[in-house]
Coordinates of C-alpha atoms and ligand atoms in Angstrom, one line a residue:
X1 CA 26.7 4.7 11.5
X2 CA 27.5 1.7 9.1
X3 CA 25.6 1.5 5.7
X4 CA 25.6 -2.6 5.9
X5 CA 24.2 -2.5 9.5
X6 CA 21.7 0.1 9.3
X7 CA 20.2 -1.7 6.4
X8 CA 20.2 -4.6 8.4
X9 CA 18.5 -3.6 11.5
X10 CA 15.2 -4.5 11.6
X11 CA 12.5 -1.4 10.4
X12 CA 9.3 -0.4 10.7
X13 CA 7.4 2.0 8.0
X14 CA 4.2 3.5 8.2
X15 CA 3.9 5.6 5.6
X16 CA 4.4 4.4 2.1
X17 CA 2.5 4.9 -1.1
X18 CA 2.1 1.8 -3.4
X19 CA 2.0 4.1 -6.5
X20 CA 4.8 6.4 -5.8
X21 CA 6.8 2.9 -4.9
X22 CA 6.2 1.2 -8.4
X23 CA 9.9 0.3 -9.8
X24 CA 11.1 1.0 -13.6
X25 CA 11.3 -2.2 -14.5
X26 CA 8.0 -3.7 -13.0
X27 CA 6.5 -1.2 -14.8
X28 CA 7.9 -2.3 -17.8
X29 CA 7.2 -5.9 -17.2
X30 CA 3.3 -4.4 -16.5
X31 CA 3.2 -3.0 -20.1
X32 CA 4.8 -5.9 -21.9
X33 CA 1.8 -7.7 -20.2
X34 CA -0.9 -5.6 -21.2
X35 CA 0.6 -4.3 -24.6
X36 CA 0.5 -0.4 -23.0
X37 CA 2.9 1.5 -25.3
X38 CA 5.5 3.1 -22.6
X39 CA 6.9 6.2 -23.6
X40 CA 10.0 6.0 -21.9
X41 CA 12.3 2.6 -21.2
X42 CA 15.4 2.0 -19.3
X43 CA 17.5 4.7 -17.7
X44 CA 14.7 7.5 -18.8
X45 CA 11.8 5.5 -17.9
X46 CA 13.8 5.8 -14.3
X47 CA 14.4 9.2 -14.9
X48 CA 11.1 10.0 -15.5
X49 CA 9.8 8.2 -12.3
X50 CA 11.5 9.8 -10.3
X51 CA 10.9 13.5 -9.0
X52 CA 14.1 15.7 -9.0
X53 CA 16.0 16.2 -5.4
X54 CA 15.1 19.6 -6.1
X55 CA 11.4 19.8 -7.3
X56 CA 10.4 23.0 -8.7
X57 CA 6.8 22.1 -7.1
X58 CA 4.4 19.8 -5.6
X59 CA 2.9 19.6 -9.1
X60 CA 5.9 18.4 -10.6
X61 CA 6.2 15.7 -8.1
X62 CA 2.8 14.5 -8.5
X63 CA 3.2 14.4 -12.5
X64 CA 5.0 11.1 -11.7
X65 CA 2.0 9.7 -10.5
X66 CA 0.2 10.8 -13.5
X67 CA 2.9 8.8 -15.9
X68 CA 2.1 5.3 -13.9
X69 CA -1.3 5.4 -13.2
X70 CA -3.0 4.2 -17.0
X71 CA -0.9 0.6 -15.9
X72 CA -2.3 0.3 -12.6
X73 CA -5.8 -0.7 -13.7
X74 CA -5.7 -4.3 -13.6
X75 CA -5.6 -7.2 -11.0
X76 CA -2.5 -8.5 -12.8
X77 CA -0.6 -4.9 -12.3
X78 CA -1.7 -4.4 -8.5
X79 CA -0.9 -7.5 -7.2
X80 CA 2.6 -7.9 -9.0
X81 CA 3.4 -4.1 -7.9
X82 CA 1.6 -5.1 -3.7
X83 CA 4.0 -8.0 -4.2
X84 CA 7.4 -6.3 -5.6
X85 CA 6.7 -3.5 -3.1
X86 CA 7.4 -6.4 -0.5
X87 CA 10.2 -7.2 -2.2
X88 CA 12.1 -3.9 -2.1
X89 CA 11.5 -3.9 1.8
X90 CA 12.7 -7.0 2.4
X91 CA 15.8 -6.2 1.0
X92 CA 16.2 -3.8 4.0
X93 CA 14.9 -5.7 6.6
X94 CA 11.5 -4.2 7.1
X95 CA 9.5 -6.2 9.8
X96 CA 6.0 -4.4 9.3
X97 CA 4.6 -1.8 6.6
X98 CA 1.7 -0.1 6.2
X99 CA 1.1 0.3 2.3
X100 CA -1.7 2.7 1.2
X101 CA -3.3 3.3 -1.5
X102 CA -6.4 4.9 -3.4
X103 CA -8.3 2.5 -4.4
X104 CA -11.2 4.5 -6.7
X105 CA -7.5 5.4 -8.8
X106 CA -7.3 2.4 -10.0
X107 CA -11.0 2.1 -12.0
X108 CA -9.9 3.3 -14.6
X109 CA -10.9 0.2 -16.4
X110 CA -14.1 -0.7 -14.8
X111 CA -12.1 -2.8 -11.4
X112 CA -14.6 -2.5 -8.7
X113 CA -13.8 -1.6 -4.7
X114 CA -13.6 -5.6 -4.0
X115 CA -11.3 -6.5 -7.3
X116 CA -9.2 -3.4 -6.5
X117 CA -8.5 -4.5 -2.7
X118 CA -8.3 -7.9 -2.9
X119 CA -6.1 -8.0 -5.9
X120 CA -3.2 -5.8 -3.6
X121 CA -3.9 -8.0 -0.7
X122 CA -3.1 -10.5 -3.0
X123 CA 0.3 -9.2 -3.7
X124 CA 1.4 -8.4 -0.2
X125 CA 0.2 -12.3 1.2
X126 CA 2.5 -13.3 -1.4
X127 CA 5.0 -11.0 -0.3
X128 CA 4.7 -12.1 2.8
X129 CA 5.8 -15.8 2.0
X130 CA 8.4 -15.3 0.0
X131 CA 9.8 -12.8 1.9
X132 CA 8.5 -13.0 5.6
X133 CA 7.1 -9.5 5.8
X134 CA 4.0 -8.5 7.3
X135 CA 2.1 -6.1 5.9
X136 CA -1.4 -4.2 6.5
X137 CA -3.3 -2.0 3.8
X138 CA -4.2 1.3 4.4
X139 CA -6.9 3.1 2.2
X140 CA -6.6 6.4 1.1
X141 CA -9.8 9.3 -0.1
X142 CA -8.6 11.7 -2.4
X143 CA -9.3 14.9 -1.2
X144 CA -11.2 15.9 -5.1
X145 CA -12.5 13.0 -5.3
X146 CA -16.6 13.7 -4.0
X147 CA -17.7 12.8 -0.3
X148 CA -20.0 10.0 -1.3
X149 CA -17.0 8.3 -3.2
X150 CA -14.7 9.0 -0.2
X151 CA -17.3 7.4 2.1
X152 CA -17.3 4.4 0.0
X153 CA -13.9 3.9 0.7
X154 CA -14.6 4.3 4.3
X155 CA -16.5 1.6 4.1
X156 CA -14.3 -0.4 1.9
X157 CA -11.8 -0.4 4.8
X158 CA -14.6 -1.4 7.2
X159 CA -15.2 -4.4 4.9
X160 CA -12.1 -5.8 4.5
X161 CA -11.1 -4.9 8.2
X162 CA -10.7 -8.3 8.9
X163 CA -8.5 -8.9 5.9
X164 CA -5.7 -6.6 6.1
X165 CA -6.4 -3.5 5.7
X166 CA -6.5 -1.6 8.4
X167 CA -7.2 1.9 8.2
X168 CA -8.5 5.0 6.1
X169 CA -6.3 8.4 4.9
X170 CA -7.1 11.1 3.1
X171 CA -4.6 12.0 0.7
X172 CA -4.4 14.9 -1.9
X173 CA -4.6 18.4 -1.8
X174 CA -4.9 19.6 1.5
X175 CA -4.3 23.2 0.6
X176 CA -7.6 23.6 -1.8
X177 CA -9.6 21.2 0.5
X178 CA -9.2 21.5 3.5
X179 CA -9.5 18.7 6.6
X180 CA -12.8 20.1 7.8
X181 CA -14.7 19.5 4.1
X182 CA -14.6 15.9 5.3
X183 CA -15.8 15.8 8.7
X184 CA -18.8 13.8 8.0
X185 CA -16.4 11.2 6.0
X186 CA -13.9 11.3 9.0
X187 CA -17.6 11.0 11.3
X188 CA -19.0 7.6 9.7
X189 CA -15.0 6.0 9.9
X190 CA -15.2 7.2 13.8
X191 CA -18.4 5.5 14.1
X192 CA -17.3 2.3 12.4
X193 CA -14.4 2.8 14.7
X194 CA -11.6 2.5 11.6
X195 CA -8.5 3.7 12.5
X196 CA -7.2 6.8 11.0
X197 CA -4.1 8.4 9.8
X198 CA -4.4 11.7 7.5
X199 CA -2.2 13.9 5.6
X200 CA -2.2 16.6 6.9
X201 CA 0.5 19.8 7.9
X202 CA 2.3 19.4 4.8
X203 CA 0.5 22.3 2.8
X204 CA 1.9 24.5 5.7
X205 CA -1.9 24.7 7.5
X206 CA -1.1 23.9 11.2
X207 CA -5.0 24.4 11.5
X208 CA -5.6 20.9 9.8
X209 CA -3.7 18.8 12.3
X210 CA -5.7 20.3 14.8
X211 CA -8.8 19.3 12.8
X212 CA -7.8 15.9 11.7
X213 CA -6.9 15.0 15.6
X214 CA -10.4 16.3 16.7
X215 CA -12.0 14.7 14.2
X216 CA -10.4 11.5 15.3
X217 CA -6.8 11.2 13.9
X218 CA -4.2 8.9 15.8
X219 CA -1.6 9.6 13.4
X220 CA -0.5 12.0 11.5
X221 CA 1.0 12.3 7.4
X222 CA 3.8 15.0 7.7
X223 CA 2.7 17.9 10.1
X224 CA 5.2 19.5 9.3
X225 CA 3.6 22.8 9.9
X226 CA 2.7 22.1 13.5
X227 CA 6.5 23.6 14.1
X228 CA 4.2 27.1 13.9
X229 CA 2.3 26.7 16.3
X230 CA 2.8 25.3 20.1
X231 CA -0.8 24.7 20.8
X232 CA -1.2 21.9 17.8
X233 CA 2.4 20.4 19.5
X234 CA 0.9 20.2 22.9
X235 CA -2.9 18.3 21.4
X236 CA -0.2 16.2 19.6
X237 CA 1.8 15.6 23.1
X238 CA -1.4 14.7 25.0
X239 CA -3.1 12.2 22.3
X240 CA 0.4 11.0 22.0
X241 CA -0.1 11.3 18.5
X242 CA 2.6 9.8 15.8
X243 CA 4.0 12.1 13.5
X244 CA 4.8 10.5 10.0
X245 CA 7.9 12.2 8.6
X246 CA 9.3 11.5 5.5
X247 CA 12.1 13.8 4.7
X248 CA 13.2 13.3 1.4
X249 CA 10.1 14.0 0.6
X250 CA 9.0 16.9 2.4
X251 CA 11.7 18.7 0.6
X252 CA 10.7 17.5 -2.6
X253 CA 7.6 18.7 -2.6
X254 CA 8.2 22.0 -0.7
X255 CA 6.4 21.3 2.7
X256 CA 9.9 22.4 3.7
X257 CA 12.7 24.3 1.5
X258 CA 16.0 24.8 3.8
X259 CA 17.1 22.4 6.4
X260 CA 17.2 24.9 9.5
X261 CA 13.0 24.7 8.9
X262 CA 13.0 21.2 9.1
X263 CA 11.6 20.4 12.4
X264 CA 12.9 16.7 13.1
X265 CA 14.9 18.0 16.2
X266 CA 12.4 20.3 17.2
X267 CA 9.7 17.6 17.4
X268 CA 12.1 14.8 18.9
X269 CA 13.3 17.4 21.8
X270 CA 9.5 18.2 22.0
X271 CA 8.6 14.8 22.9
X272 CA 6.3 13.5 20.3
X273 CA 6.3 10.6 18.7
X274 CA 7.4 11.2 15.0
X275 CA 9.0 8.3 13.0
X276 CA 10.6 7.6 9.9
X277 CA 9.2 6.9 6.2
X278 CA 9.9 7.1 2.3
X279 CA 6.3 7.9 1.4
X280 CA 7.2 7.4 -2.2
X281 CA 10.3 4.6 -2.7
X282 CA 10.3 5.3 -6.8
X283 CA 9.0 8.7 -6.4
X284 CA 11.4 9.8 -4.0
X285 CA 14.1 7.9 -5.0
X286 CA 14.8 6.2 -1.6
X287 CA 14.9 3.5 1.0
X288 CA 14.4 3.8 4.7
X289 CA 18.0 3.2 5.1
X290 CA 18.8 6.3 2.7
X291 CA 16.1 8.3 5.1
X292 CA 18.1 7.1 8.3
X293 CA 21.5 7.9 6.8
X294 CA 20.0 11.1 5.8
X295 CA 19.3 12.1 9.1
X296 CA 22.8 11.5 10.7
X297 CA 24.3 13.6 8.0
X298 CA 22.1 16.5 8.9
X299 CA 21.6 15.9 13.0
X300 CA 23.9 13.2 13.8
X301 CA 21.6 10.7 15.2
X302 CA 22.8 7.2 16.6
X303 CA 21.4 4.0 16.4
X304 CA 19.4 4.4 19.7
X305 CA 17.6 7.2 18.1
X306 CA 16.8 5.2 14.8
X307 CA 15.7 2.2 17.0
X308 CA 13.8 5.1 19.3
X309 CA 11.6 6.0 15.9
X310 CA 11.2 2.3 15.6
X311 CA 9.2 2.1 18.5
X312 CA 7.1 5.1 18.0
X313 CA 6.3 3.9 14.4
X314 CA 5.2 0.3 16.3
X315 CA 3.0 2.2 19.0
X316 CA 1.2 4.0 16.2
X317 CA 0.9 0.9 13.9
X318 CA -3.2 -0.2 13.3
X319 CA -2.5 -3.8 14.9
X320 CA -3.2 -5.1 18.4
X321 CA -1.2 -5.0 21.4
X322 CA 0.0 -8.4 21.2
X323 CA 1.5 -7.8 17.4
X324 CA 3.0 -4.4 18.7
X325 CA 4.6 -6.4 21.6
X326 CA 6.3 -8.8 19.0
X327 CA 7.3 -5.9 17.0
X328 CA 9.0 -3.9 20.0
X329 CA 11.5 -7.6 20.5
X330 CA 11.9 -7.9 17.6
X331 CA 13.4 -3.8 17.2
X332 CA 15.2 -4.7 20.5
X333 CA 16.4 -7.7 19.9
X334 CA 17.7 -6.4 16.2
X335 CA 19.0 -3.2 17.6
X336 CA 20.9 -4.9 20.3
X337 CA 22.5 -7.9 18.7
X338 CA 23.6 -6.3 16.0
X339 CA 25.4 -3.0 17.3
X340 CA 26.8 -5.7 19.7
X341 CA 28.5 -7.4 17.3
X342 CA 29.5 -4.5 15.2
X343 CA 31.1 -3.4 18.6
X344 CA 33.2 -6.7 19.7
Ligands
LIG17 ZN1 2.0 10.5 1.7

């Protein structure tokens, strides 16, 4: 595959963190704004954002999160970094994101719920007219954060459910708390009928998916530990379940530590519906075009295969059926014109 075209093809990402995706020098801009000493600037401030390809552990990786999260606790910083987050997709031709975030993060500074949402919604709307993206929010519990605080996000998402955001996670620690601690969150979501998406498979606890898709789940953070066990594959098969993968990062953090273990083949022979996402752009250090070009290198894939995840990340997405029918012409129209061209 060709770098330009791949980049150009239209994309669709599911899975993406807005505080893992907060660029070096927006974060500098954030602390020039708020008179925040940085420790770091330039080239180390980058260095220090980003988690090394070979992360001793998941705690190293989530340090980084630590290091950005004093600036994020003002309208001013989540709006500009919902709005530059736009910005860095557009520049590879992504048609429709989910971005999620943790809302009760960001209070550090007394924001409420309602200031906290609507100052990121703020930032993707304009996102989306400068750069023509659409976007939807997606709101994440932290899995040590307490059940009544996690229900309040719940019903955050139901409140602003007509306002872009458009579904609930749990994020966090899944090995120390597991998906069942939170049934009777994941119970009053299913009763407001949210959508939702959880983390869950990456702590290597097949057990969880299970959980998370009885307990109402349509898609899936990682899974990667549903490779162990053919009976979780099979629940994922019927509910047609999508599968969030997001390689770079499932190294990084361990959920995987040689590439023979990575189960992107396995699952795409399997049948199910996995797509393609950074989780963390800064974080990571990537791009859904890197992510692509990552996986030819290891299995090869074509551009009918990358525009094949495009359609399973649009059949999971939390919109309608009319936007997902939009979506699917516009990955067919992209996919076709383009390789056309390339090819005459
Ligand atoms: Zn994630």
């Amino acid at each position: 595959m060709q770098k330009a075209l791949v980049k150009a093809l239209p994309k669709i990402e599911l899975h993406c963190h807005l505080d893992g995706s907060v660029r070096p020098h927006i974060l500098e801009k954030i602390a020039q704004e708020e008179l925040i000493p940085l420790p770091y600037k330039g080239q180390l401030l980058a260095e220090k954002l980003i988690a090394p390809e070979d992360c001793p552990s998941l705690s190293i990786y989530l340090e980084k999160f630590d290091l950005v999260l004093p600036f994020l606790q003002t309208e001013f910083a989540l709006e500009l970094i919902a709005y530059d987050l736009i910005a860095q997709v557009a520049e590879e031709n992504v048609t429709y994101i989910e971005v999620r975030f943790a809302p009760l993060l960001f209070n550090q500074k007394g924001l409420n719920l309602t200031q906290i949402i609507t100052a990121v919604l703020k930032g993707l709307a304009r996102g989306k007219k400068e750069f023509g993206v659409q976007s939807n929010a997606l709101l994440c519990g932290m899995r040590h954060h307490t059940i009544a605080d996690n229900k309040q996000v719940v019903q955050a998402v139901s409140d602003f459910s007509q306002n872009g955001v458009v579904g609930f996670d749990l994020a966090g620690d899944e090995a120390n708390y597991p998906t069942e601690n939170f049934s009777d969150v994941l119970n009053f979501a299913k009763e407001a009928k949210l959508p939702l998406t959880l983390h869950a498979g990456e702590c290597g606890c097949p057990h969880n998916v299970m959980t998370s898709i009885k307990l109402g789940a349509t898609r899936i953070g990682h899974g990667i530990a549903i490779q162990k066990d053919e009976t979780v594959i099979k629940t994922c098969l019927e509910n047609q379940t999508v599968i969030e993968m997001c390689p770079t990062s499932n190294f990084q953090t361990k959920a995987v530590t040689h590439l023979a273990d990575y189960p992107f083949k396995k699952f795409l022979d399997a049948g199910l519906k996995i797509c393609i996402n950074t989780d963390n752009r800064t974080v990571s250090n990537t791009t859904l075009t890197e992510e692509y070009l990552k996986l030819e290198a290891w299995y090869g894939i074509d551009y009918a295969c990358l525009e094949k995840l495009n359609h399973h990340a649009i059949d999971g997405a939390f919109i309608d059926s009319k936007q997902k029918e939009i979506l699917h012409s516009i990955i067919t129209h992209g996919y076709s014109t383009s390789i056309k061209k390339t090819i005459s």
